[in-house]
Short mmCIF file of C-alpha atoms in Angstrom, two decimals:
data_model
loop_
_atom_site.label_atom_id
_atom_site.label_comp_id
_atom_site.label_asym_id
_atom_site.label_seq_id
_atom_site.Cartn_x
_atom_site.Cartn_y
_atom_site.Cartn_z
CA MET A 237 113.98 45.87 -21.00
CA ARG A 238 115.96 42.94 -22.36
CA GLU A 239 116.59 41.60 -18.84
CA LYS A 240 112.86 41.89 -18.09
CA SER A 241 112.02 40.02 -21.31
CA THR A 242 114.49 37.21 -20.43
CA LYS A 243 112.96 36.84 -16.95
CA PHE A 244 109.49 36.70 -18.37
CA TYR A 245 110.33 34.08 -20.99
CA VAL A 246 112.11 31.96 -18.44
CA GLY A 247 109.33 32.21 -15.90
CA ALA A 248 106.60 31.69 -18.52
CA GLY A 249 108.60 28.81 -20.06
CA VAL A 250 108.80 27.03 -16.71
CA LEU A 251 104.99 27.47 -16.15
CA LEU A 252 104.32 26.26 -19.61
CA ALA A 253 106.61 23.19 -19.23
CA LEU A 254 104.88 22.25 -15.96
CA GLY A 255 101.46 22.60 -17.56
CA ALA A 256 102.56 20.63 -20.67
CA VAL A 257 104.02 17.80 -18.59
CA PHE A 258 100.86 17.42 -16.59
CA TYR A 259 98.66 17.65 -19.68
CA ILE A 260 100.69 15.07 -21.59
CA TRP A 261 100.58 12.65 -18.61
CA TYR A 262 96.78 13.02 -18.36
CA CYS A 263 96.27 12.38 -22.02
CA GLN A 264 98.57 9.41 -22.12
CA TYR A 265 97.04 7.97 -18.92
CA THR A 266 93.42 8.09 -20.16
CA MET A 267 94.24 7.19 -23.80
CA THR A 268 93.39 3.66 -25.12
CA GLU A 269 93.95 2.29 -28.60
CA LEU A 270 90.31 2.68 -29.61
CA PRO A 271 89.14 3.89 -33.01
CA HIS A 272 85.44 4.67 -32.62
CA LEU A 273 82.83 7.32 -33.25
CA THR A 274 84.07 9.78 -35.87
CA TRP A 275 87.11 7.58 -36.54
CA PHE A 276 84.81 5.32 -38.55
CA ASP A 277 83.81 8.21 -40.79
CA GLN A 278 87.40 8.24 -42.06
CA PHE A 279 87.34 4.58 -43.33
CA PRO A 280 86.49 5.48 -46.99
CA ILE A 281 90.04 6.86 -47.04
CA VAL A 282 91.40 3.56 -45.74
CA LYS A 283 89.58 1.64 -48.47
CA ASP A 284 90.57 4.08 -51.22
CA TYR A 285 94.18 3.97 -50.19
CA PHE A 286 94.50 0.18 -50.13
CA SER A 287 92.59 -0.11 -53.47
CA ASP A 288 94.70 2.60 -55.07
CA ASN A 289 91.56 4.69 -55.67
CA LEU A 290 92.45 7.88 -53.92
CA SER A 291 91.09 11.13 -55.45
CA TRP A 292 90.39 14.70 -54.42
CA SER A 293 86.77 13.77 -53.53
CA THR A 294 88.25 11.21 -51.08
CA PHE A 295 89.78 13.98 -49.02
CA CYS A 296 87.17 16.73 -49.49
CA ASN A 297 84.57 15.23 -47.24
CA ARG A 298 82.95 16.79 -44.19
CA TYR A 299 81.49 15.96 -40.89
CA GLY A 300 78.14 17.83 -40.99
CA GLU A 301 79.15 21.33 -41.88
CA HIS A 302 82.73 20.80 -40.53
CA GLY A 303 85.29 20.45 -43.21
CA MET A 304 87.87 17.63 -42.85
CA LEU A 305 90.40 18.31 -45.64
CA GLY A 306 93.49 19.00 -43.54
CA TYR A 307 92.96 16.17 -41.10
CA ASN A 308 92.20 13.76 -43.92
CA PHE A 309 95.80 14.14 -45.27
CA LEU A 310 97.14 13.53 -41.71
CA PHE A 311 94.92 10.54 -41.34
CA LEU A 312 96.24 9.13 -44.63
CA PHE A 313 99.75 9.58 -43.29
CA ASN A 314 98.73 7.69 -40.06
CA VAL A 315 97.25 4.80 -42.07
CA ALA A 316 100.16 4.52 -44.52
CA PHE A 317 103.06 4.83 -42.09
CA LEU A 318 101.71 4.22 -38.55
CA HIS A 319 99.01 1.56 -39.13
CA MET A 320 96.33 3.92 -37.97
CA THR A 321 97.10 4.28 -34.30
CA THR A 322 95.00 6.53 -32.10
CA SER A 323 98.22 7.60 -30.41
CA PHE A 324 98.95 9.67 -33.41
CA ASP A 325 95.99 11.97 -32.69
CA VAL A 326 96.79 12.07 -28.95
CA ILE A 327 100.34 13.16 -29.55
CA LEU A 328 99.16 15.62 -32.25
CA ASN A 329 96.70 17.12 -29.77
CA ASP A 330 99.44 17.58 -27.16
CA ILE A 331 101.72 19.26 -29.60
CA ASN A 332 98.82 21.47 -30.69
CA VAL A 333 97.84 22.63 -27.29
CA ILE A 334 101.42 23.34 -26.32
CA ILE A 335 102.00 25.46 -29.43
CA CYS A 336 98.74 27.36 -28.67
CA GLY A 337 100.17 28.13 -25.21
CA VAL A 338 103.49 29.36 -26.58
CA LEU A 339 101.73 31.64 -29.18
CA LEU A 340 99.35 33.01 -26.68
CA LEU A 341 102.10 33.76 -24.14
CA TYR A 342 104.25 35.42 -26.73
CA ALA A 343 101.42 37.59 -27.98
CA PHE A 344 100.34 38.44 -24.40
CA PHE A 345 103.83 39.61 -23.32
CA LYS A 346 104.26 41.68 -26.49
CA THR A 347 101.17 43.65 -25.60
CA MET A 348 102.17 43.91 -22.01
CA GLN A 349 105.51 45.39 -23.05
CA LYS A 350 103.63 48.19 -24.85
CA ARG A 351 102.05 49.25 -21.60
CA GLN A 352 105.31 48.77 -19.72
CA HIS A 353 103.68 46.76 -16.93
CA SER A 354 105.53 45.11 -14.14
CA LEU A 355 107.08 41.67 -14.47
CA ILE A 356 104.90 40.38 -11.61
CA VAL A 357 101.69 41.38 -13.44
CA SER A 358 102.97 39.79 -16.62
CA LEU A 359 103.89 36.56 -14.96
CA CYS A 360 100.62 36.36 -13.08
CA GLY A 361 98.76 36.81 -16.36
CA ALA A 362 101.05 34.24 -18.06
CA GLY A 363 100.37 31.71 -15.28
CA SER A 364 96.66 32.23 -15.69
CA ILE A 365 96.83 31.76 -19.45
CA VAL A 366 98.87 28.56 -19.03
CA LEU A 367 96.26 27.25 -16.55
CA PHE A 368 93.29 28.03 -18.85
CA ASN A 369 95.12 26.65 -21.86
CA PHE A 370 95.55 23.29 -20.27
CA GLY A 371 92.46 23.66 -18.17
CA CYS A 372 90.24 20.70 -17.34
CA MET A 373 92.60 18.44 -19.44
CA GLN A 374 90.69 18.54 -22.67
CA GLY A 375 91.61 15.15 -24.08
CA SER A 376 90.84 14.20 -27.62
CA SER A 377 89.42 11.00 -29.11
CA GLY A 378 90.73 12.09 -32.43
CA ALA A 379 89.37 12.33 -36.02
CA MET A 380 86.90 15.25 -36.20
CA GLU A 381 88.10 16.51 -32.81
CA THR A 382 91.62 16.81 -34.13
CA GLN A 383 90.48 18.86 -37.06
CA VAL A 384 88.61 21.21 -34.75
CA ARG A 385 91.71 21.72 -32.55
CA LEU A 386 93.98 22.31 -35.54
CA GLY A 387 91.42 24.91 -36.58
CA ILE A 388 91.79 26.68 -33.32
CA LEU A 389 95.57 26.67 -33.62
CA PHE A 390 95.52 28.29 -37.08
CA PHE A 391 92.90 30.78 -35.96
CA ILE A 392 95.23 31.90 -33.19
CA ILE A 393 98.11 32.18 -35.66
CA ALA A 394 95.89 34.23 -38.05
CA ALA A 395 94.62 36.43 -35.30
CA ILE A 396 98.19 37.21 -34.12
CA LEU A 397 99.19 38.13 -37.76
CA ILE A 398 96.04 40.21 -38.27
CA ASP A 399 96.65 42.04 -35.07
CA TYR A 400 100.20 42.84 -36.20
CA LEU A 401 99.02 44.17 -39.52
CA LEU A 402 96.36 46.39 -37.88
CA GLN A 403 98.72 47.64 -35.08
CA SER A 404 102.04 48.10 -36.87
CA GLY A 405 100.73 49.49 -40.12
CA THR A 406 103.41 47.72 -41.91
CA SER A 407 103.51 48.19 -45.68
CA SER A 408 105.22 44.90 -46.23
CA ARG A 409 103.49 42.86 -48.90
CA ILE A 410 105.16 39.81 -47.59
CA TRP A 411 103.47 40.08 -44.16
CA LEU A 412 100.13 40.71 -45.79
CA ALA A 413 100.58 37.78 -48.18
CA VAL A 414 101.57 35.50 -45.29
CA THR A 415 98.56 36.59 -43.31
CA ILE A 416 96.17 35.92 -46.19
CA ALA A 417 97.75 32.55 -46.77
CA VAL A 418 97.22 31.62 -43.04
CA ILE A 419 93.64 32.80 -43.20
CA PHE A 420 93.03 30.44 -46.11
CA ILE A 421 94.77 27.61 -44.30
CA SER A 422 92.67 28.29 -41.15
CA LEU A 423 89.48 28.22 -43.18
CA ASN A 424 89.99 26.00 -46.17
CA LEU A 425 92.53 23.40 -45.00
CA PHE A 426 92.08 23.00 -41.24
CA GLY A 427 88.85 24.89 -41.00
CA THR A 428 85.55 23.71 -39.54
CA LEU A 429 82.40 25.75 -39.14
CA TYR A 430 83.83 26.95 -35.87
CA SER A 431 86.81 28.49 -37.70
CA PHE A 432 84.43 31.25 -38.90
CA ALA A 433 83.43 32.18 -35.41
CA ALA A 434 85.78 35.15 -35.16
CA ALA A 435 85.17 36.23 -38.78
CA PRO A 436 82.24 38.58 -38.05
CA LEU A 437 84.16 40.55 -35.39
CA ILE A 438 87.43 40.64 -37.40
CA PHE A 439 85.50 41.77 -40.43
CA ILE A 440 83.72 44.57 -38.55
CA VAL A 441 87.10 45.79 -36.99
CA CYS A 442 88.77 45.69 -40.32
CA PHE A 443 85.88 47.42 -42.01
CA VAL A 444 85.81 50.25 -39.45
CA LEU A 445 89.63 50.65 -39.74
CA ALA A 446 89.38 50.66 -43.54
CA LEU A 447 86.99 53.55 -43.30
CA ARG A 448 88.37 55.57 -40.39
CA SER A 449 92.10 54.90 -40.02
CA LYS A 450 94.30 57.82 -40.97
CA ASP A 451 97.13 55.38 -41.85
CA GLN A 452 96.80 54.29 -45.40
CA ARG A 453 98.88 51.15 -44.69
CA ILE A 454 96.45 50.07 -42.06
CA ARG A 455 93.57 50.65 -44.45
CA VAL A 456 95.21 48.49 -47.09
CA ASN A 457 95.90 45.74 -44.62
CA ALA A 458 92.32 45.80 -43.21
CA ILE A 459 90.94 45.53 -46.77
CA GLY A 460 93.26 42.67 -47.62
CA VAL A 461 92.21 40.76 -44.51
CA ASN A 462 88.54 41.23 -45.23
CA LEU A 463 88.86 40.17 -48.81
CA ALA A 464 90.68 37.02 -47.66
CA TYR A 465 87.78 36.12 -45.25
CA VAL A 466 85.15 36.73 -47.94
CA LEU A 467 86.98 34.63 -50.52
CA GLY A 468 87.85 31.96 -47.95
CA THR A 469 84.18 31.75 -46.97
CA VAL A 470 83.00 31.39 -50.54
CA LEU A 471 85.62 28.78 -51.19
CA TYR A 472 84.64 26.80 -48.15
CA ILE A 473 80.99 26.70 -49.29
CA PHE A 474 81.95 25.34 -52.72
CA GLU A 475 84.88 23.23 -51.39
CA TYR A 476 82.47 21.09 -49.24
CA ASN A 477 79.40 21.60 -51.36
CA LEU A 478 77.46 23.08 -48.42
CA LEU A 479 74.65 24.41 -50.55
CA ALA A 480 73.57 20.82 -51.18
CA SER A 481 73.67 19.94 -47.43
CA SER A 482 70.17 19.32 -46.08
CA SER A 483 71.30 20.22 -42.56
CA PHE A 484 72.78 23.44 -43.78
CA GLN A 485 69.43 24.40 -45.33
CA ASP A 486 67.19 22.95 -42.63
CA LEU A 487 68.79 22.99 -39.19
CA ASP A 488 67.01 20.83 -36.57
CA ASN A 489 64.21 20.03 -39.10
CA GLY A 490 62.81 23.49 -38.49
CA GLY A 491 65.06 25.88 -40.36
CA ILE A 492 67.38 28.56 -38.94
CA LEU A 493 64.48 31.09 -38.52
CA SER A 494 62.44 28.53 -36.60
CA THR A 495 65.44 27.79 -34.33
CA VAL A 496 66.07 31.49 -33.77
CA TRP A 497 62.41 32.00 -32.94
CA THR A 498 62.57 29.20 -30.35
CA ILE A 499 65.67 30.82 -28.79
CA LEU A 500 63.97 34.21 -28.57
CA THR A 501 60.74 32.86 -27.15
CA HIS A 502 62.68 31.04 -24.44
CA PRO A 503 64.93 33.81 -23.02
CA PHE A 504 65.33 32.33 -19.55
CA GLU A 505 66.59 28.95 -20.94
CA THR A 506 68.78 30.76 -23.37
CA LEU A 507 70.28 32.82 -20.58
CA LEU A 508 70.99 29.71 -18.51
CA SER A 509 72.76 28.27 -21.63
CA VAL A 510 74.93 31.41 -21.66
CA PHE A 511 75.91 30.86 -18.03
CA SER A 512 76.54 27.09 -18.33
CA TYR A 513 78.83 27.70 -21.40
CA ALA A 514 80.71 30.45 -19.55
CA ALA A 515 81.13 28.29 -16.45
CA SER A 516 82.35 25.36 -18.54
CA SER A 517 85.31 27.47 -19.68
CA VAL A 518 86.81 27.09 -16.21
CA LEU A 519 84.92 24.37 -14.41
CA GLY A 520 84.86 21.94 -17.29
CA TYR A 521 82.59 18.86 -17.44
CA GLY A 522 83.92 16.68 -14.68
CA SER A 523 83.02 18.94 -11.79
CA TRP A 524 79.40 18.96 -12.98
CA THR A 525 78.84 15.35 -14.05
CA GLU A 526 80.53 14.06 -10.85
CA HIS A 527 78.27 16.29 -8.80
CA LYS A 528 81.15 18.16 -7.26
CA ILE A 529 79.08 21.27 -7.60
CA SER A 530 75.31 21.92 -7.68
CA ASP A 531 73.50 23.14 -10.81
CA SER A 532 72.68 26.47 -9.12
CA ALA A 533 76.28 27.05 -8.05
CA TYR A 534 77.55 26.09 -11.55
CA LEU A 535 75.13 28.60 -13.17
CA ALA A 536 76.00 31.23 -10.56
CA ILE A 537 79.66 30.93 -11.44
CA GLY A 538 78.73 31.24 -15.10
CA LEU A 539 76.86 34.47 -14.32
CA MET A 540 79.94 35.79 -12.60
CA ILE A 541 82.15 34.97 -15.63
CA THR A 542 79.65 36.51 -17.94
CA LEU A 543 79.77 39.75 -15.91
CA CYS A 544 83.57 39.55 -15.95
CA ALA A 545 83.48 39.28 -19.77
CA LEU A 546 81.14 42.27 -20.07
CA TYR A 547 83.31 44.27 -17.71
CA ALA A 548 86.44 43.34 -19.66
CA VAL A 549 84.84 44.42 -22.93
CA TRP A 550 83.78 47.78 -21.26
CA ARG A 551 87.33 48.34 -20.04
CA PHE A 552 88.86 47.38 -23.42
CA PHE A 553 87.07 50.25 -25.09
CA GLN A 554 86.95 52.63 -22.03
CA ALA A 555 90.73 52.43 -21.65
CA LYS A 556 91.25 52.38 -25.44
CA LEU A 557 93.30 49.20 -25.19
CA TYR A 558 92.65 48.64 -28.93
CA LYS A 559 95.57 51.08 -29.43
CA TYR A 560 97.86 48.25 -28.18
CA THR A 561 96.15 45.08 -29.41
CA TRP A 562 92.88 43.61 -30.81
CA MET A 563 94.01 40.11 -29.87
CA PRO A 564 92.00 39.50 -26.68
CA LEU A 565 88.84 40.86 -28.29
CA PHE A 566 89.37 38.41 -31.25
CA LEU A 567 89.72 35.59 -28.80
CA MET A 568 86.57 36.56 -26.88
CA GLY A 569 84.61 37.10 -30.15
CA TYR A 570 85.62 33.59 -31.23
CA ALA A 571 84.55 31.96 -27.96
CA ILE A 572 81.15 33.81 -27.99
CA MET A 573 80.36 33.04 -31.68
CA VAL A 574 81.09 29.36 -31.11
CA PHE A 575 78.39 29.47 -28.49
CA VAL A 576 76.01 31.29 -30.92
CA LEU A 577 76.67 28.80 -33.71
CA THR A 578 76.07 25.92 -31.29
CA LEU A 579 72.93 27.50 -29.85
CA ILE A 580 71.46 27.86 -33.34
CA GLY A 581 72.65 24.58 -34.75
CA ARG A 582 72.02 22.39 -31.71
CA TYR A 583 69.57 24.24 -29.55
CA ASN A 584 68.97 22.19 -26.40
CA SER A 585 68.82 22.45 -22.68
CA TRP A 586 71.48 24.47 -20.79
CA GLN A 587 73.17 21.28 -19.70
CA TRP A 588 74.15 20.63 -23.31
CA PHE A 589 76.62 23.56 -23.28
CA ILE A 590 78.73 21.90 -20.51
CA ASN A 591 79.72 19.35 -23.09
CA GLU A 592 83.45 18.59 -23.33
CA TRP A 593 83.39 19.20 -27.01
CA TYR A 594 82.95 22.96 -26.46
CA GLN A 595 85.40 23.48 -23.60
CA VAL A 596 88.29 23.66 -26.10
CA HIS A 597 86.60 26.75 -27.54
CA ALA A 598 85.26 28.18 -24.32
CA LYS A 599 88.74 28.35 -22.68
CA LEU A 600 89.55 31.31 -24.89
CA LEU A 601 86.98 33.29 -22.91
CA PRO A 602 88.87 33.36 -19.53
CA ILE A 603 92.13 33.82 -21.42
CA SER A 604 90.71 37.01 -23.14
CA ILE A 605 89.35 38.31 -19.80
CA VAL A 606 92.64 37.94 -17.95
CA TRP A 607 94.53 39.40 -20.94
CA ILE A 608 92.39 42.56 -20.87
CA LEU A 609 92.39 42.96 -17.12
CA CYS A 610 96.14 42.56 -16.88
CA LEU A 611 96.65 45.01 -19.78
CA ASP A 612 94.30 47.44 -18.05
CA VAL A 613 96.19 47.60 -14.76
CA VAL A 614 96.85 51.29 -14.07
CA LYS A 615 98.53 52.84 -11.03
CA GLY A 616 96.24 54.80 -8.75
CA LYS A 617 92.94 53.24 -9.66
CA TYR A 618 92.85 51.02 -6.55
CA PHE A 619 89.13 50.11 -6.82
CA LEU A 620 89.39 48.95 -10.42
CA ARG A 621 92.61 47.09 -9.64
CA GLY A 622 90.91 45.37 -6.68
CA VAL A 623 88.01 44.31 -8.90
CA GLN A 624 90.41 42.99 -11.54
CA VAL A 625 92.52 41.05 -9.02
CA ILE A 626 89.42 39.44 -7.58
CA ALA A 627 88.02 38.57 -10.97
CA CYS A 628 91.31 36.99 -12.18
CA SER A 629 91.85 35.15 -8.90
CA ALA A 630 88.34 33.74 -9.03
CA LEU A 631 88.88 32.42 -12.59
CA VAL A 632 92.09 30.73 -11.53
CA VAL A 633 90.52 29.19 -8.40
CA PHE A 634 87.53 27.82 -10.38
CA THR A 635 89.90 26.39 -13.05
CA ILE A 636 91.96 24.59 -10.32
CA PHE A 637 88.69 23.21 -8.88
CA GLY A 638 87.64 22.03 -12.38
CA ASN A 639 91.01 20.36 -12.99
CA ALA A 640 90.97 18.62 -9.69
CA ALA A 641 87.49 17.16 -10.46
CA GLN A 642 88.59 16.11 -13.88
CA LEU A 643 91.74 14.43 -12.47
CA GLU A 644 89.66 12.54 -10.00
CA ARG A 645 87.55 11.38 -12.88
CA ALA A 646 90.53 10.21 -14.97
CA PRO A 647 90.49 6.48 -13.85
CA TRP A 648 86.88 6.16 -14.83
CA ILE A 649 87.56 7.79 -18.28
CA LYS A 650 90.35 5.26 -18.81
CA LEU A 651 88.08 2.45 -17.75
CA TYR A 652 85.33 3.67 -20.09
CA TYR A 653 87.65 3.35 -23.08
CA GLU A 654 89.19 0.01 -21.97
CA GLU A 655 85.82 -1.60 -21.61
CA LYS A 656 84.98 -0.67 -25.22
CA GLN A 657 88.20 -1.99 -26.65
CA PRO A 658 87.21 -5.74 -26.73
CA TYR A 659 84.30 -4.88 -29.04
CA LEU A 660 86.97 -4.12 -31.76
CA PHE A 661 87.61 -7.93 -31.92
CA VAL A 662 83.98 -9.01 -32.46
CA GLU A 663 83.79 -11.11 -35.65
CA ASP A 664 80.04 -11.83 -35.95
CA ALA A 665 77.49 -9.01 -36.00
CA LYS A 666 75.18 -11.18 -33.86
CA ASP A 667 77.64 -10.87 -30.97
CA MET A 668 77.72 -7.02 -31.12
CA PRO A 669 75.28 -5.41 -28.71
CA VAL A 670 73.13 -2.64 -30.08
CA ASP A 671 71.27 -0.05 -27.89
CA GLU A 672 67.75 1.35 -28.32
CA ASN A 673 69.14 3.98 -30.65
CA GLY A 674 70.70 1.41 -32.95
CA LEU A 675 74.25 2.21 -31.86
CA THR A 676 76.92 -0.29 -30.84
CA PRO A 677 79.25 0.37 -27.85
CA LEU A 678 81.64 2.01 -30.45
CA ILE A 679 78.90 4.67 -30.94
CA MET A 680 78.04 3.93 -34.54
CA PRO A 681 75.34 1.90 -36.32
CA LEU A 682 75.87 -1.86 -36.43
CA ASP A 683 76.57 -2.14 -40.17
CA ILE A 684 79.19 0.67 -40.19
CA THR A 685 80.83 -0.78 -37.04
CA MET A 686 81.24 -4.27 -38.43
CA ASP A 687 82.43 -3.00 -41.75
CA CYS A 688 85.17 -0.83 -40.08
CA ILE A 689 86.17 -3.77 -37.80
CA ASN A 690 86.54 -6.03 -40.77
CA THR A 691 88.57 -3.43 -42.61
CA MET A 692 90.92 -3.08 -39.63
CA ARG A 693 91.29 -6.78 -39.45
CA GLU A 694 91.90 -7.19 -43.16
CA TYR A 695 94.64 -4.55 -43.30
CA LYS A 696 96.05 -5.02 -39.78
CA LEU A 697 95.33 -1.56 -38.51
CA SER A 698 95.13 -0.16 -34.97
CA VAL A 699 94.57 -2.93 -32.43
CA TYR A 700 95.20 -5.59 -35.11
CA TRP A 701 98.75 -4.31 -35.42
CA TYR A 702 99.58 -2.92 -31.99
CA GLY A 703 97.53 -5.36 -29.90
CA VAL A 704 95.74 -4.64 -26.64
CA LYS A 705 97.63 -2.55 -24.11
#
């Protein structure tokens, strides 16, 4: 068993290292020193820092309904010690994604050991997870995006700990306390609205186990986890004063009920949105926007992935895989609820759900599918095994195709950012172009853009310290 574990970790480590090197190269290649968009929302921290006026309210701001507390402290570190370089967020994102890969591979192999599956199946699953984790090179422009990705990391850590508590039935108060602490960190420090995506499913699982489990230790752990999520949710609402948020009370100028009614009365468009979101988890944005694949083919692949997900859920309960782990179900629940939150909050055409912003969440969908199908491999059931092999292979092939399209697009992404960089040196507002929406090339209103440029110039931040590369 130890020899098998060693071989797996060596093999998975090599795969992870290859994926990490490729991912880091891509992010560094496309990265340009360019504070823009949500970076400019962080500038009150810059001003408060240099005027010695920092307070709790400085850090406890939000982007819509997305809390920014954890990232705000990291941003302050960047300003104080690194002169506010965007490279800080790029490197932080690289480290984040690599750690996510390590954690997912570790948790995956631990569940595979419980089923005593072959090394080949385990390594094939590991290779797929590595590919999906780094899939379509989800680069980050920083700021709010960094907070979102840190939220995903701490959700994964929390999910692994919760799964351990529910599977092992440990009576250790230390493990329960650590898990509760990580839940609060995932929600109230590095949490965004998306961090609550898995909460409904986790709450239901823990509620059922608290009622039906014969192991008192599991019941106690399940109750502790649910209490942590309830308290964390209440704290988040008051922490960011969400009750006073107009968008929280009146989404899309029509209210939540109005949006839900629109979704229900347009079932075909909603179904297409499901397929496009599912397809984006492996094909990404580049393959679609560069017309490497037609709309109908993109949606057809999304339909296939949706069916794979439904099949995986059926097998998860049919084969009683929850006896070994809840982890893949938590990951799938998270990916699905992010879609639901986005659908309600930003109901739009199906093309909207191909957006790169959501691919970092959607990638957990194919990871969960492969995890379940690898765990479900049983000798003798050749038809099921054939279906599972075809499904996993298709997901891998589609992801490779998506990566290739994104890689081909990389020079244009780099050029896109490089062409915007000169606008950071505009001194007169009359020289800053503004589009029909009132936005500058740095994707913010003119007054905010010029104020932030002047602040960077005054305190020698970003390009005013590092120059143009």
